[in-house]
């Protein structure tokens, strides 16, 4: 199908990739299903009829496994070059914003600027806790090839 058109919840990263951030409480628009969904939830999601990856991640917390989370987020970043990728948690702000900050770093945004970049380009209150902010800085060293 291809990449997202610009619109509500669509984030365009510095490398040109686009990803939709969303809270699962809001249904996607008709005809706007992702080709890959990455879901950041405390339990396995029951979402849509499209391929999905699950990162076990409780609300206001950090992913259960940093290595698994970063592997999945790298896959999402790679696939966003040619597929419609969505990243979502229940509310679409804290966990989703944290994951989008990692994708921003993979797109060339320095870790020290990643939270600010996501807040300017996605949601003002994205990345809700100091632990999430610290995890983003930690993730940068683990993203090195």
mmCIF file with all atom_site columns, N, CA and C in Angstrom, residues 28-78:
data_model
loop_
_atom_site.group_PDB
_atom_site.id
_atom_site.type_symbol
_atom_site.label_atom_id
_atom_site.label_alt_id
_atom_site.label_comp_id
_atom_site.label_asym_id
_atom_site.label_entity_id
_atom_site.label_seq_id
_atom_site.pdbx_PDB_ins_code
_atom_site.Cartn_x
_atom_site.Cartn_y
_atom_site.Cartn_z
_atom_site.occupancy
_atom_site.B_iso_or_equiv
_atom_site.pdbx_formal_charge
_atom_site.auth_seq_id
_atom_site.auth_comp_id
_atom_site.auth_asym_id
_atom_site.auth_atom_id
_atom_site.pdbx_PDB_model_num
ATOM 1   N N  . UNK A 1 28 ? -9.131  3.991  14.142 1.00 0.00 ? 28 UNK A N  1
ATOM 2   C CA . UNK A 1 28 ? -8.567  4.636  12.956 1.00 0.00 ? 28 UNK A CA 1
ATOM 3   C C  . UNK A 1 28 ? -9.679  4.969  11.965 1.00 0.00 ? 28 UNK A C  1
ATOM 4   N N  . UNK A 1 29 ? -9.421  5.967  11.135 1.00 0.00 ? 29 UNK A N  1
ATOM 5   C CA . UNK A 1 29 ? -10.391 6.330  10.107 1.00 0.00 ? 29 UNK A CA 1
ATOM 6   C C  . UNK A 1 29 ? -10.580 5.152  9.155  1.00 0.00 ? 29 UNK A C  1
ATOM 7   N N  . UNK A 1 30 ? -11.774 5.056  8.596  1.00 0.00 ? 30 UNK A N  1
ATOM 8   C CA . UNK A 1 30 ? -12.075 3.996  7.644  1.00 0.00 ? 30 UNK A CA 1
ATOM 9   C C  . UNK A 1 30 ? -11.088 4.070  6.481  1.00 0.00 ? 30 UNK A C  1
ATOM 10  N N  . UNK A 1 31 ? -10.528 2.922  6.114  1.00 0.00 ? 31 UNK A N  1
ATOM 11  C CA . UNK A 1 31 ? -9.565  2.874  5.019  1.00 0.00 ? 31 UNK A CA 1
ATOM 12  C C  . UNK A 1 31 ? -8.162  3.288  5.413  1.00 0.00 ? 31 UNK A C  1
ATOM 13  N N  . UNK A 1 32 ? -7.944  3.536  6.703  1.00 0.00 ? 32 UNK A N  1
ATOM 14  C CA . UNK A 1 32 ? -6.630  3.985  7.168  1.00 0.00 ? 32 UNK A CA 1
ATOM 15  C C  . UNK A 1 32 ? -5.976  2.954  8.085  1.00 0.00 ? 32 UNK A C  1
ATOM 16  N N  . UNK A 1 33 ? -6.169  1.678  7.769  1.00 0.00 ? 33 UNK A N  1
ATOM 17  C CA . UNK A 1 33 ? -5.541  0.628  8.555  1.00 0.00 ? 33 UNK A CA 1
ATOM 18  C C  . UNK A 1 33 ? -4.038  0.625  8.310  1.00 0.00 ? 33 UNK A C  1
ATOM 19  N N  . UNK A 1 34 ? -3.272  0.326  9.343  1.00 0.00 ? 34 UNK A N  1
ATOM 20  C CA . UNK A 1 34 ? -1.827  0.201  9.152  1.00 0.00 ? 34 UNK A CA 1
ATOM 21  C C  . UNK A 1 34 ? -1.485  -1.120 8.461  1.00 0.00 ? 34 UNK A C  1
ATOM 22  N N  . UNK A 1 35 ? -0.284  -1.177 7.928  1.00 0.00 ? 35 UNK A N  1
ATOM 23  C CA . UNK A 1 35 ? 0.237   -2.438 7.396  1.00 0.00 ? 35 UNK A CA 1
ATOM 24  C C  . UNK A 1 35 ? 1.054   -3.153 8.468  1.00 0.00 ? 35 UNK A C  1
ATOM 25  N N  . UNK A 1 36 ? 1.421   -2.406 9.512  1.00 0.00 ? 36 UNK A N  1
ATOM 26  C CA . UNK A 1 36 ? 2.074   -2.964 10.697 1.00 0.00 ? 36 UNK A CA 1
ATOM 27  C C  . UNK A 1 36 ? 1.667   -2.110 11.886 1.00 0.00 ? 36 UNK A C  1
ATOM 28  N N  . UNK A 1 37 ? 1.187   -2.765 12.925 1.00 0.00 ? 37 UNK A N  1
ATOM 29  C CA . UNK A 1 37 ? 0.890   -2.072 14.173 1.00 0.00 ? 37 UNK A CA 1
ATOM 30  C C  . UNK A 1 37 ? 1.876   -2.512 15.239 1.00 0.00 ? 37 UNK A C  1
ATOM 31  N N  . UNK A 1 38 ? 2.403   -1.556 15.971 1.00 0.00 ? 38 UNK A N  1
ATOM 32  C CA . UNK A 1 38 ? 3.289   -1.841 17.101 1.00 0.00 ? 38 UNK A CA 1
ATOM 33  C C  . UNK A 1 38 ? 2.550   -1.346 18.337 1.00 0.00 ? 38 UNK A C  1
ATOM 34  N N  . UNK A 1 39 ? 2.227   -2.279 19.246 1.00 0.00 ? 39 UNK A N  1
ATOM 35  C CA . UNK A 1 39 ? 1.385   -1.949 20.380 1.00 0.00 ? 39 UNK A CA 1
ATOM 36  C C  . UNK A 1 39 ? 2.147   -2.098 21.691 1.00 0.00 ? 39 UNK A C  1
ATOM 37  N N  . UNK A 1 40 ? 2.045   -1.054 22.496 1.00 0.00 ? 40 UNK A N  1
ATOM 38  C CA . UNK A 1 40 ? 2.797   -0.908 23.734 1.00 0.00 ? 40 UNK A CA 1
ATOM 39  C C  . UNK A 1 40 ? 1.797   -1.018 24.885 1.00 0.00 ? 40 UNK A C  1
ATOM 40  N N  . UNK A 1 41 ? 1.574   -2.241 25.348 1.00 0.00 ? 41 UNK A N  1
ATOM 41  C CA . UNK A 1 41 ? 0.525   -2.494 26.332 1.00 0.00 ? 41 UNK A CA 1
ATOM 42  C C  . UNK A 1 41 ? 0.981   -3.510 27.373 1.00 0.00 ? 41 UNK A C  1
ATOM 43  N N  . UNK A 1 42 ? 0.310   -3.492 28.517 1.00 0.00 ? 42 UNK A N  1
ATOM 44  C CA . UNK A 1 42 ? 0.627   -4.434 29.587 1.00 0.00 ? 42 UNK A CA 1
ATOM 45  C C  . UNK A 1 42 ? 0.230   -5.860 29.278 1.00 0.00 ? 42 UNK A C  1
ATOM 46  N N  . UNK A 1 43 ? -0.737  -6.035 28.371 1.00 0.00 ? 43 UNK A N  1
ATOM 47  C CA . UNK A 1 43 ? -1.117  -7.390 27.952 1.00 0.00 ? 43 UNK A CA 1
ATOM 48  C C  . UNK A 1 43 ? -1.296  -7.421 26.447 1.00 0.00 ? 43 UNK A C  1
ATOM 49  N N  . UNK A 1 44 ? -1.228  -8.621 25.901 1.00 0.00 ? 44 UNK A N  1
ATOM 50  C CA . UNK A 1 44 ? -1.267  -8.771 24.452 1.00 0.00 ? 44 UNK A CA 1
ATOM 51  C C  . UNK A 1 44 ? -2.531  -8.138 23.873 1.00 0.00 ? 44 UNK A C  1
ATOM 52  N N  . UNK A 1 45 ? -2.355  -7.302 22.859 1.00 0.00 ? 45 UNK A N  1
ATOM 53  C CA . UNK A 1 45 ? -3.499  -6.568 22.298 1.00 0.00 ? 45 UNK A CA 1
ATOM 54  C C  . UNK A 1 45 ? -4.388  -7.430 21.407 1.00 0.00 ? 45 UNK A C  1
ATOM 55  N N  . UNK A 1 46 ? -5.635  -7.016 21.329 1.00 0.00 ? 46 UNK A N  1
ATOM 56  C CA . UNK A 1 46 ? -6.599  -7.590 20.396 1.00 0.00 ? 46 UNK A CA 1
ATOM 57  C C  . UNK A 1 46 ? -7.015  -6.435 19.487 1.00 0.00 ? 46 UNK A C  1
ATOM 58  N N  . UNK A 1 47 ? -6.214  -6.187 18.461 1.00 0.00 ? 47 UNK A N  1
ATOM 59  C CA . UNK A 1 47 ? -6.393  -5.008 17.628 1.00 0.00 ? 47 UNK A CA 1
ATOM 60  C C  . UNK A 1 47 ? -6.396  -5.398 16.163 1.00 0.00 ? 47 UNK A C  1
ATOM 61  N N  . UNK A 1 48 ? -7.407  -4.992 15.433 1.00 0.00 ? 48 UNK A N  1
ATOM 62  C CA . UNK A 1 48 ? -7.430  -5.063 13.970 1.00 0.00 ? 48 UNK A CA 1
ATOM 63  C C  . UNK A 1 48 ? -7.072  -6.393 13.342 1.00 0.00 ? 48 UNK A C  1
ATOM 64  N N  . UNK A 1 49 ? -7.123  -6.391 12.032 1.00 0.00 ? 49 UNK A N  1
ATOM 65  C CA . UNK A 1 49 ? -6.803  -7.571 11.218 1.00 0.00 ? 49 UNK A CA 1
ATOM 66  C C  . UNK A 1 49 ? -5.542  -7.346 10.403 1.00 0.00 ? 49 UNK A C  1
ATOM 67  N N  . UNK A 1 50 ? -4.581  -6.679 10.946 1.00 0.00 ? 50 UNK A N  1
ATOM 68  C CA . UNK A 1 50 ? -3.332  -6.410 10.256 1.00 0.00 ? 50 UNK A CA 1
ATOM 69  C C  . UNK A 1 50 ? -2.179  -6.997 11.076 1.00 0.00 ? 50 UNK A C  1
ATOM 70  N N  . UNK A 1 51 ? -1.030  -7.156 10.459 1.00 0.00 ? 51 UNK A N  1
ATOM 71  C CA . UNK A 1 51 ? 0.134   -7.666 11.203 1.00 0.00 ? 51 UNK A CA 1
ATOM 72  C C  . UNK A 1 51 ? 0.485   -6.728 12.360 1.00 0.00 ? 51 UNK A C  1
ATOM 73  N N  . UNK A 1 52 ? 0.883   -7.318 13.475 1.00 0.00 ? 52 UNK A N  1
ATOM 74  C CA . UNK A 1 52 ? 1.231   -6.503 14.635 1.00 0.00 ? 52 UNK A CA 1
ATOM 75  C C  . UNK A 1 52 ? 2.403   -7.100 15.401 1.00 0.00 ? 52 UNK A C  1
ATOM 76  N N  . UNK A 1 53 ? 3.064   -6.223 16.116 1.00 0.00 ? 53 UNK A N  1
ATOM 77  C CA . UNK A 1 53 ? 4.113   -6.602 17.055 1.00 0.00 ? 53 UNK A CA 1
ATOM 78  C C  . UNK A 1 53 ? 3.732   -6.006 18.404 1.00 0.00 ? 53 UNK A C  1
ATOM 79  N N  . UNK A 1 54 ? 4.023   -6.741 19.463 1.00 0.00 ? 54 UNK A N  1
ATOM 80  C CA . UNK A 1 54 ? 3.647   -6.320 20.805 1.00 0.00 ? 54 UNK A CA 1
ATOM 81  C C  . UNK A 1 54 ? 4.895   -6.119 21.657 1.00 0.00 ? 54 UNK A C  1
ATOM 82  N N  . UNK A 1 55 ? 4.962   -4.953 22.284 1.00 0.00 ? 55 UNK A N  1
ATOM 83  C CA . UNK A 1 55 ? 5.996   -4.673 23.274 1.00 0.00 ? 55 UNK A CA 1
ATOM 84  C C  . UNK A 1 55 ? 5.296   -4.650 24.635 1.00 0.00 ? 55 UNK A C  1
ATOM 85  N N  . UNK A 1 56 ? 5.551   -5.642 25.502 1.00 0.00 ? 56 UNK A N  1
ATOM 86  C CA . UNK A 1 56 ? 4.952   -5.610 26.838 1.00 0.00 ? 56 UNK A CA 1
ATOM 87  C C  . UNK A 1 56 ? 5.439   -4.372 27.603 1.00 0.00 ? 56 UNK A C  1
ATOM 88  N N  . UNK A 1 57 ? 4.457   -3.501 27.971 1.00 0.00 ? 57 UNK A N  1
ATOM 89  C CA . UNK A 1 57 ? 4.835   -2.203 28.518 1.00 0.00 ? 57 UNK A CA 1
ATOM 90  C C  . UNK A 1 57 ? 3.637   -1.643 29.270 1.00 0.00 ? 57 UNK A C  1
ATOM 91  N N  . UNK A 1 58 ? 3.698   -1.655 30.588 1.00 0.00 ? 58 UNK A N  1
ATOM 92  C CA . UNK A 1 58 ? 2.591   -1.159 31.411 1.00 0.00 ? 58 UNK A CA 1
ATOM 93  C C  . UNK A 1 58 ? 2.551   0.368  31.399 1.00 0.00 ? 58 UNK A C  1
ATOM 94  N N  . UNK A 1 59 ? 1.345   0.886  31.594 1.00 0.00 ? 59 UNK A N  1
ATOM 95  C CA . UNK A 1 59 ? 1.117   2.325  31.589 1.00 0.00 ? 59 UNK A CA 1
ATOM 96  C C  . UNK A 1 59 ? 2.005   3.033  32.621 1.00 0.00 ? 59 UNK A C  1
ATOM 97  N N  . UNK A 1 60 ? 2.596   4.132  32.224 1.00 0.00 ? 60 UNK A N  1
ATOM 98  C CA . UNK A 1 60 ? 3.482   4.975  33.042 1.00 0.00 ? 60 UNK A CA 1
ATOM 99  C C  . UNK A 1 60 ? 4.783   4.275  33.445 1.00 0.00 ? 60 UNK A C  1
ATOM 100 N N  . UNK A 1 61 ? 5.082   3.179  32.821 1.00 0.00 ? 61 UNK A N  1
ATOM 101 C CA . UNK A 1 61 ? 6.287   2.418  33.147 1.00 0.00 ? 61 UNK A CA 1
ATOM 102 C C  . UNK A 1 61 ? 7.227   2.389  31.952 1.00 0.00 ? 61 UNK A C  1
ATOM 103 N N  . UNK A 1 62 ? 8.148   1.421  32.001 1.00 0.00 ? 62 UNK A N  1
ATOM 104 C CA . UNK A 1 62 ? 9.094   1.185  30.911 1.00 0.00 ? 62 UNK A CA 1
ATOM 105 C C  . UNK A 1 62 ? 8.817   -0.187 30.317 1.00 0.00 ? 62 UNK A C  1
ATOM 106 N N  . UNK A 1 63 ? 9.337   -0.457 29.120 1.00 0.00 ? 63 UNK A N  1
ATOM 107 C CA . UNK A 1 63 ? 9.126   -1.789 28.536 1.00 0.00 ? 63 UNK A CA 1
ATOM 108 C C  . UNK A 1 63 ? 9.690   -2.873 29.445 1.00 0.00 ? 63 UNK A C  1
ATOM 109 N N  . UNK A 1 64 ? 9.048   -4.026 29.424 1.00 0.00 ? 64 UNK A N  1
ATOM 110 C CA . UNK A 1 64 ? 9.519   -5.164 30.213 1.00 0.00 ? 64 UNK A CA 1
ATOM 111 C C  . UNK A 1 64 ? 10.936  -5.541 29.815 1.00 0.00 ? 64 UNK A C  1
ATOM 112 N N  . UNK A 1 65 ? 11.238  -5.502 28.519 1.00 0.00 ? 65 UNK A N  1
ATOM 113 C CA . UNK A 1 65 ? 12.571  -5.812 28.007 1.00 0.00 ? 65 UNK A CA 1
ATOM 114 C C  . UNK A 1 65 ? 13.031  -4.693 27.081 1.00 0.00 ? 65 UNK A C  1
ATOM 115 N N  . UNK A 1 66 ? 14.081  -3.995 27.485 1.00 0.00 ? 66 UNK A N  1
ATOM 116 C CA . UNK A 1 66 ? 14.626  -2.923 26.642 1.00 0.00 ? 66 UNK A CA 1
ATOM 117 C C  . UNK A 1 66 ? 15.125  -3.480 25.324 1.00 0.00 ? 66 UNK A C  1
ATOM 118 N N  . UNK A 1 67 ? 15.830  -4.608 25.349 1.00 0.00 ? 67 UNK A N  1
ATOM 119 C CA . UNK A 1 67 ? 16.362  -5.190 24.114 1.00 0.00 ? 67 UNK A CA 1
ATOM 120 C C  . UNK A 1 67 ? 15.243  -5.531 23.132 1.00 0.00 ? 67 UNK A C  1
ATOM 121 N N  . UNK A 1 68 ? 14.185  -6.174 23.627 1.00 0.00 ? 68 UNK A N  1
ATOM 122 C CA . UNK A 1 68 ? 13.058  -6.525 22.757 1.00 0.00 ? 68 UNK A CA 1
ATOM 123 C C  . UNK A 1 68 ? 12.399  -5.258 22.207 1.00 0.00 ? 68 UNK A C  1
ATOM 124 N N  . UNK A 1 69 ? 12.175  -4.276 23.061 1.00 0.00 ? 69 UNK A N  1
ATOM 125 C CA . UNK A 1 69 ? 11.531  -3.030 22.634 1.00 0.00 ? 69 UNK A CA 1
ATOM 126 C C  . UNK A 1 69 ? 12.345  -2.358 21.534 1.00 0.00 ? 69 UNK A C  1
ATOM 127 N N  . UNK A 1 70 ? 13.651  -2.262 21.720 1.00 0.00 ? 70 UNK A N  1
ATOM 128 C CA . UNK A 1 70 ? 14.486  -1.591 20.723 1.00 0.00 ? 70 UNK A CA 1
ATOM 129 C C  . UNK A 1 70 ? 14.545  -2.388 19.423 1.00 0.00 ? 70 UNK A C  1
ATOM 130 N N  . UNK A 1 71 ? 14.570  -3.713 19.504 1.00 0.00 ? 71 UNK A N  1
ATOM 131 C CA . UNK A 1 71 ? 14.547  -4.538 18.280 1.00 0.00 ? 71 UNK A CA 1
ATOM 132 C C  . UNK A 1 71 ? 13.266  -4.280 17.489 1.00 0.00 ? 71 UNK A C  1
ATOM 133 N N  . UNK A 1 72 ? 12.123  -4.255 18.176 1.00 0.00 ? 72 UNK A N  1
ATOM 134 C CA . UNK A 1 72 ? 10.856  -4.039 17.499 1.00 0.00 ? 72 UNK A CA 1
ATOM 135 C C  . UNK A 1 72 ? 10.779  -2.616 16.942 1.00 0.00 ? 72 UNK A C  1
ATOM 136 N N  . UNK A 1 73 ? 11.255  -1.638 17.703 1.00 0.00 ? 73 UNK A N  1
ATOM 137 C CA . UNK A 1 73 ? 11.214  -0.259 17.215 1.00 0.00 ? 73 UNK A CA 1
ATOM 138 C C  . UNK A 1 73 ? 12.143  -0.060 16.015 1.00 0.00 ? 73 UNK A C  1
ATOM 139 N N  . UNK A 1 74 ? 13.266  -0.768 15.981 1.00 0.00 ? 74 UNK A N  1
ATOM 140 C CA . UNK A 1 74 ? 14.134  -0.713 14.789 1.00 0.00 ? 74 UNK A CA 1
ATOM 141 C C  . UNK A 1 74 ? 13.415  -1.303 13.585 1.00 0.00 ? 74 UNK A C  1
ATOM 142 N N  . UNK A 1 75 ? 12.710  -2.428 13.780 1.00 0.00 ? 75 UNK A N  1
ATOM 143 C CA . UNK A 1 75 ? 11.935  -3.019 12.686 1.00 0.00 ? 75 UNK A CA 1
ATOM 144 C C  . UNK A 1 75 ? 10.870  -2.033 12.193 1.00 0.00 ? 75 UNK A C  1
ATOM 145 N N  . UNK A 1 76 ? 10.179  -1.399 13.135 1.00 0.00 ? 76 UNK A N  1
ATOM 146 C CA . UNK A 1 76 ? 9.137   -0.430 12.766 1.00 0.00 ? 76 UNK A CA 1
ATOM 147 C C  . UNK A 1 76 ? 9.731   0.711  11.957 1.00 0.00 ? 76 UNK A C  1
ATOM 148 N N  . UNK A 1 77 ? 10.878  1.204  12.381 1.00 0.00 ? 77 UNK A N  1
ATOM 149 C CA . UNK A 1 77 ? 11.539  2.298  11.663 1.00 0.00 ? 77 UNK A CA 1
ATOM 150 C C  . UNK A 1 77 ? 11.911  1.865  10.242 1.00 0.00 ? 77 UNK A C  1
ATOM 151 N N  . UNK A 1 78 ? 12.485  0.686  10.113 1.00 0.00 ? 78 UNK A N  1
ATOM 152 C CA . UNK A 1 78 ? 12.859  0.192  8.782  1.00 0.00 ? 78 UNK A CA 1
ATOM 153 C C  . UNK A 1 78 ? 11.636  0.031  7.895  1.00 0.00 ? 78 UNK A C  1
#
